[in-house]
CSV table of C-alpha atoms and ligand atoms in Angstrom, one decimal:
chain,number,residue,atom,x,y,z
A,1,MET,CA,-13.6,14.7,8.6
A,2,ILE,CA,-12.7,11.7,6.5
A,3,GLU,CA,-13.9,8.2,7.6
A,4,LEU,CA,-11.6,5.4,6.6
A,5,PHE,CA,-13.1,1.9,6.4
A,6,SER,CA,-10.1,-0.4,6.6
A,7,ALA,CA,-8.3,-3.4,7.9
A,8,ASN,CA,-4.7,-3.8,9.0
A,9,THR,CA,-3.3,-4.8,5.6
A,10,PRO,CA,-0.8,-3.1,3.1
A,11,ASN,CA,-3.7,-1.6,1.1
A,12,GLY,CA,-5.3,-0.4,4.3
A,13,LYS,CA,-2.0,1.2,5.5
A,14,LYS,CA,-1.6,3.2,2.2
A,15,ILE,CA,-4.5,5.4,3.2
A,16,SER,CA,-3.7,5.8,6.9
A,17,ILE,CA,-0.2,6.8,5.9
A,18,MET,CA,-1.5,9.3,3.3
A,19,LEU,CA,-4.0,10.8,5.8
A,20,GLU,CA,-1.1,11.3,8.3
A,21,GLU,CA,1.1,12.7,5.6
A,22,ILE,CA,-1.4,15.4,4.7
A,23,ASP,CA,-2.4,15.9,8.3
A,24,TYR,CA,-6.1,15.4,7.8
A,25,GLN,CA,-8.5,14.5,10.6
A,26,TYR,CA,-9.8,11.0,10.1
A,27,LYS,CA,-11.7,8.4,11.9
A,28,VAL,CA,-11.0,4.7,11.3
A,29,THR,CA,-13.9,2.2,11.0
A,30,LYS,CA,-12.6,-1.3,11.2
A,31,VAL,CA,-14.0,-3.8,8.7
A,32,ASP,CA,-13.4,-7.3,9.9
A,33,ILE,CA,-12.4,-8.9,6.6
A,34,SER,CA,-11.4,-12.2,8.1
A,35,ASN,CA,-15.0,-12.7,9.4
A,36,GLY,CA,-16.8,-11.6,6.2
A,37,GLU,CA,-17.9,-8.2,7.3
A,38,GLN,CA,-16.9,-6.8,3.8
A,39,PHE,CA,-19.9,-8.7,2.4
A,40,LYS,CA,-22.5,-7.0,4.5
A,41,GLU,CA,-25.0,-4.9,2.7
A,42,TYR,CA,-23.9,-1.6,4.2
A,43,PHE,CA,-20.4,-2.2,3.0
A,44,LYS,CA,-21.2,-3.4,-0.4
A,45,LYS,CA,-23.1,-0.2,-1.0
A,46,ILE,CA,-19.8,1.8,-0.7
A,47,SER,CA,-17.4,-0.9,-2.0
A,48,PRO,CA,-18.8,-2.8,-5.0
A,49,PHE,CA,-16.1,-5.5,-4.9
A,50,SER,CA,-16.3,-5.8,-1.1
A,51,LYS,CA,-12.8,-4.7,-0.5
A,52,ILE,CA,-11.1,-2.3,1.9
A,53,PRO,CA,-10.0,0.5,1.8
A,54,VAL,CA,-12.9,2.9,1.3
A,55,ILE,CA,-13.2,6.5,2.4
A,56,ILE,CA,-16.1,8.7,3.0
A,57,ASP,CA,-15.4,12.4,2.9
A,58,HIS,CA,-18.1,13.6,5.2
A,59,LYS,CA,-17.6,17.2,4.1
A,60,ASN,CA,-19.2,16.5,0.7
A,61,ASN,CA,-20.5,13.0,1.3
A,62,GLN,CA,-18.2,11.6,-1.4
A,63,THR,CA,-17.5,7.9,-1.2
A,64,ILE,CA,-14.3,6.5,-2.8
A,65,PHE,CA,-13.2,2.9,-3.2
A,66,GLU,CA,-9.9,1.5,-4.7
A,67,SER,CA,-6.7,2.6,-2.9
A,68,GLY,CA,-5.1,4.3,-6.0
A,69,ALA,CA,-8.2,6.4,-6.6
A,70,ILE,CA,-8.3,7.3,-2.9
A,71,LEU,CA,-4.7,8.4,-2.9
A,72,ILE,CA,-5.3,10.5,-6.0
A,73,TYR,CA,-8.4,12.1,-4.4
A,74,LEU,CA,-6.5,13.0,-1.2
A,75,ALA,CA,-3.5,14.2,-3.2
A,76,GLU,CA,-5.6,16.5,-5.2
A,77,LEU,CA,-7.5,17.7,-2.2
A,78,SER,CA,-4.3,18.5,-0.3
A,79,ASP,CA,-2.2,19.4,-3.3
A,80,LYS,CA,0.6,17.2,-1.9
A,81,PHE,CA,2.6,14.2,-3.2
A,82,TYR,CA,1.2,14.5,-6.7
A,83,ASN,CA,3.0,17.3,-8.4
A,84,GLN,CA,1.1,18.6,-11.4
A,85,ASN,CA,4.4,18.7,-13.5
A,86,ASN,CA,5.2,15.1,-12.8
A,87,ARG,CA,1.8,13.4,-13.0
A,88,LEU,CA,2.6,11.2,-16.0
A,89,GLU,CA,5.6,9.7,-14.1
A,90,ILE,CA,3.7,9.4,-10.8
A,91,ASN,CA,0.7,7.8,-12.6
A,92,GLN,CA,2.9,5.1,-14.2
A,93,TRP,CA,4.5,4.1,-10.9
A,94,LEU,CA,1.2,4.2,-9.1
A,95,MET,CA,-0.5,2.1,-11.7
A,96,ALA,CA,2.4,-0.4,-11.6
A,97,GLN,CA,1.9,-0.8,-7.9
A,98,MET,CA,-1.9,-1.2,-8.3
A,99,GLY,CA,-1.8,-3.5,-11.3
A,100,TYR,CA,1.4,-5.5,-10.7
A,101,ILE,CA,3.3,-5.1,-7.5
A,102,GLY,CA,0.3,-5.4,-5.1
A,103,PRO,CA,-1.5,-8.2,-6.9
A,104,MET,CA,1.7,-10.3,-7.4
A,105,LEU,CA,3.0,-9.8,-3.8
A,106,GLY,CA,-0.5,-10.6,-2.6
A,107,GLN,CA,-0.5,-13.9,-4.3
A,108,HIS,CA,3.0,-14.6,-2.9
A,109,HIS,CA,1.5,-14.0,0.6
A,110,GLN,CA,-1.2,-16.5,-0.2
A,111,PHE,CA,1.1,-19.3,-1.4
A,112,HIS,CA,4.3,-18.8,0.6
A,113,HIS,CA,3.0,-17.3,3.9
A,114,TYR,CA,-0.5,-18.5,4.5
A,115,ASN,CA,-0.7,-21.8,2.6
A,116,PRO,CA,2.8,-23.3,2.2
A,117,GLY,CA,2.9,-26.8,1.0
A,118,LYS,CA,-0.4,-26.6,-0.9
A,119,SER,CA,0.9,-25.8,-4.3
A,120,LYS,CA,4.5,-26.0,-5.4
A,121,PHE,CA,3.6,-24.4,-8.7
A,122,GLY,CA,2.0,-21.4,-7.0
A,123,GLU,CA,4.8,-21.1,-4.4
A,124,ASP,CA,7.5,-21.2,-7.1
A,125,ARG,CA,5.7,-18.9,-9.5
A,126,TYR,CA,5.0,-16.1,-7.0
A,127,PHE,CA,8.4,-16.4,-5.2
A,128,LYS,CA,10.1,-15.9,-8.6
A,129,ILE,CA,7.8,-12.9,-9.5
A,130,THR,CA,8.4,-11.3,-6.1
A,131,LYS,CA,12.1,-11.6,-6.5
A,132,ARG,CA,11.8,-10.1,-9.9
A,133,ILE,CA,9.8,-7.2,-8.5
A,134,TYR,CA,12.5,-6.6,-5.9
A,135,GLU,CA,15.1,-6.6,-8.6
A,136,GLU,CA,13.1,-4.2,-10.8
A,137,LEU,CA,12.4,-1.8,-8.0
A,138,ASP,CA,16.1,-1.9,-7.0
A,139,ILE,CA,17.2,-1.0,-10.5
A,140,ARG,CA,14.7,1.9,-10.6
A,141,LEU,CA,15.8,3.2,-7.2
A,142,GLY,CA,19.4,3.0,-8.4
A,143,VAL,CA,18.7,5.9,-10.8
A,144,SER,CA,15.9,7.7,-9.0
A,145,LYS,CA,15.7,8.7,-5.3
A,146,PHE,CA,12.0,7.9,-5.2
A,147,LEU,CA,9.9,5.9,-7.6
A,148,ALA,CA,8.7,8.8,-9.7
A,149,GLY,CA,11.7,11.0,-9.4
A,150,ASN,CA,13.4,13.1,-6.8
A,151,GLU,CA,10.3,13.7,-4.7
A,152,TYR,CA,8.3,11.4,-2.4
A,153,THR,CA,4.9,10.9,-4.0
A,154,ILE,CA,1.7,8.8,-3.8
A,155,ALA,CA,3.5,6.1,-5.8
A,156,ASP,CA,5.9,5.6,-2.9
A,157,ILE,CA,3.1,5.7,-0.4
A,158,ALA,CA,1.3,3.0,-2.3
A,159,THR,CA,4.3,0.8,-2.7
A,160,PHE,CA,5.9,1.1,0.8
A,161,PRO,CA,3.4,-1.0,2.9
A,162,TRP,CA,3.9,-3.9,0.4
A,163,ILE,CA,7.7,-3.9,0.8
A,164,ALA,CA,7.1,-3.5,4.6
A,165,ARG,CA,5.8,-7.1,4.4
A,166,HIS,CA,9.4,-8.2,3.4
A,167,GLU,CA,9.7,-10.7,6.2
A,168,TRP,CA,6.8,-12.7,4.7
A,169,HIS,CA,8.5,-12.5,1.3
A,170,ASP,CA,11.8,-14.3,2.3
A,171,ILE,CA,13.6,-12.6,-0.6
A,172,GLY,CA,16.1,-10.8,1.7
A,173,LEU,CA,15.4,-7.1,1.4
A,174,SER,CA,18.9,-6.1,2.7
A,175,LYS,CA,20.5,-7.7,-0.4
A,176,PHE,CA,18.8,-5.0,-2.5
A,177,LYS,CA,20.8,-1.9,-1.6
A,178,ASN,CA,18.8,0.8,-3.4
A,179,LEU,CA,15.4,-0.6,-2.4
A,180,THR,CA,16.7,-0.8,1.2
A,181,LYS,CA,17.9,2.7,1.2
A,182,TRP,CA,14.5,3.9,-0.1
A,183,TYR,CA,12.7,1.7,2.4
A,184,ASN,CA,14.8,3.1,5.3
A,185,GLU,CA,14.3,6.6,4.2
A,186,ILE,CA,10.5,6.2,4.2
A,187,CYS,CA,10.5,4.3,7.5
A,188,LYS,CA,11.9,7.5,9.2
A,189,ARG,CA,9.0,9.7,8.3
A,190,GLU,CA,6.8,10.5,11.3
A,191,ALA,CA,3.6,10.3,9.3
A,192,VAL,CA,4.6,6.8,8.1
A,193,ILE,CA,5.3,5.6,11.6
A,194,LYS,CA,1.9,7.0,12.7
A,195,GLY,CA,0.0,5.7,9.7
A,196,PHE,CA,1.6,2.3,9.9
A,197,SER,CA,0.4,1.7,13.5
A,198,PHE,CA,-3.2,2.9,12.8
A,199,MET,CA,-4.7,-0.3,14.0
A,200,ASN,CA,-2.0,-1.6,16.2
A,201,LYS,CA,-0.2,1.0,18.4
A,202,ASN,CA,2.9,-1.2,18.7
A,203,GLU,CA,3.4,-2.0,15.1
A,204,THR,CA,6.4,-0.6,13.3
A,205,PRO,CA,7.8,-1.3,9.8
A,206,PRO,CA,10.2,-4.3,10.2
A,207,LYS,CA,13.9,-3.6,9.7
A,208,PRO,CA,15.4,-4.9,6.5
B,301,GSH,N1,-7.3,-3.0,-5.7
B,301,GSH,C1,-7.8,-2.9,-4.4
B,301,GSH,C2,-7.5,-4.1,-3.6
B,301,GSH,C3,-8.0,-4.0,-2.2
B,301,GSH,C4,-7.9,-5.4,-1.5
B,301,GSH,O1,-7.4,-6.4,-2.1
B,301,GSH,N2,-8.4,-5.4,-0.3
B,301,GSH,C5,-8.3,-6.6,0.5
B,301,GSH,C6,-7.5,-6.5,1.8
B,301,GSH,S1,-5.9,-5.9,1.4
B,301,GSH,C7,-9.7,-7.0,0.9
B,301,GSH,O2,-10.5,-6.1,1.2
B,301,GSH,N3,-10.1,-8.3,0.9
B,301,GSH,C8,-11.3,-8.8,1.3
B,301,GSH,C9,-12.0,-9.6,0.2
B,301,GSH,O3,-11.5,-9.6,-1.0
B,301,GSH,O4,-13.0,-10.3,0.5
B,301,GSH,C10,-7.3,-1.6,-3.7
B,301,GSH,O5,-6.1,-1.3,-4.0
B,301,GSH,O6,-8.0,-0.9,-3.0
């Protein structure tokens, strides 16, 4: 049994989607990050930066923080979505999500969605970077069915919940044909639908 410490955010959804994809039994423990629960002692012990998601694999008592590391752990455990022959490619797209796509879109959420009007510089900067990311992903998905090639991998699982926040981005997902096609394809997966609604039964990925 895997215990998933999480909140209803894109980083949180990566792991519930992965657990549904590999069909592992898991229990969700909600961490109320809007009320500071992530700073409690019990949580800091398993998450040194006080961030969700974290998992505990109760089979071997292994604790793992950082969503990319968790995805790799679960992929290796299940032997799914992380093909040995394509790891270099998958790692690049996964790291790009972890180091670039997620952090940049996260800043865009802060300036454009949560705090509009507070900093024109911040709003303009992250709007522009988000648009650029949409363009870059669209170019990639024009030559590759999924991010790391022909197969759906943990790089797609990591990136999808961030694009699923497209309504907050205001870039206009439907203008990006290849990205939209990829998004719609992933939206159809049963495990994605289940994992997406892990904290709110009625939540579905918004249409482009
Ligand atoms: N790089 C980390 C980022 C995790 C992250 O930013 N988590 C946010 C929610 S999406 C969080 O826990 N924020 C609470 C805080 O920083 O206090 C990962 O991918 O796991």
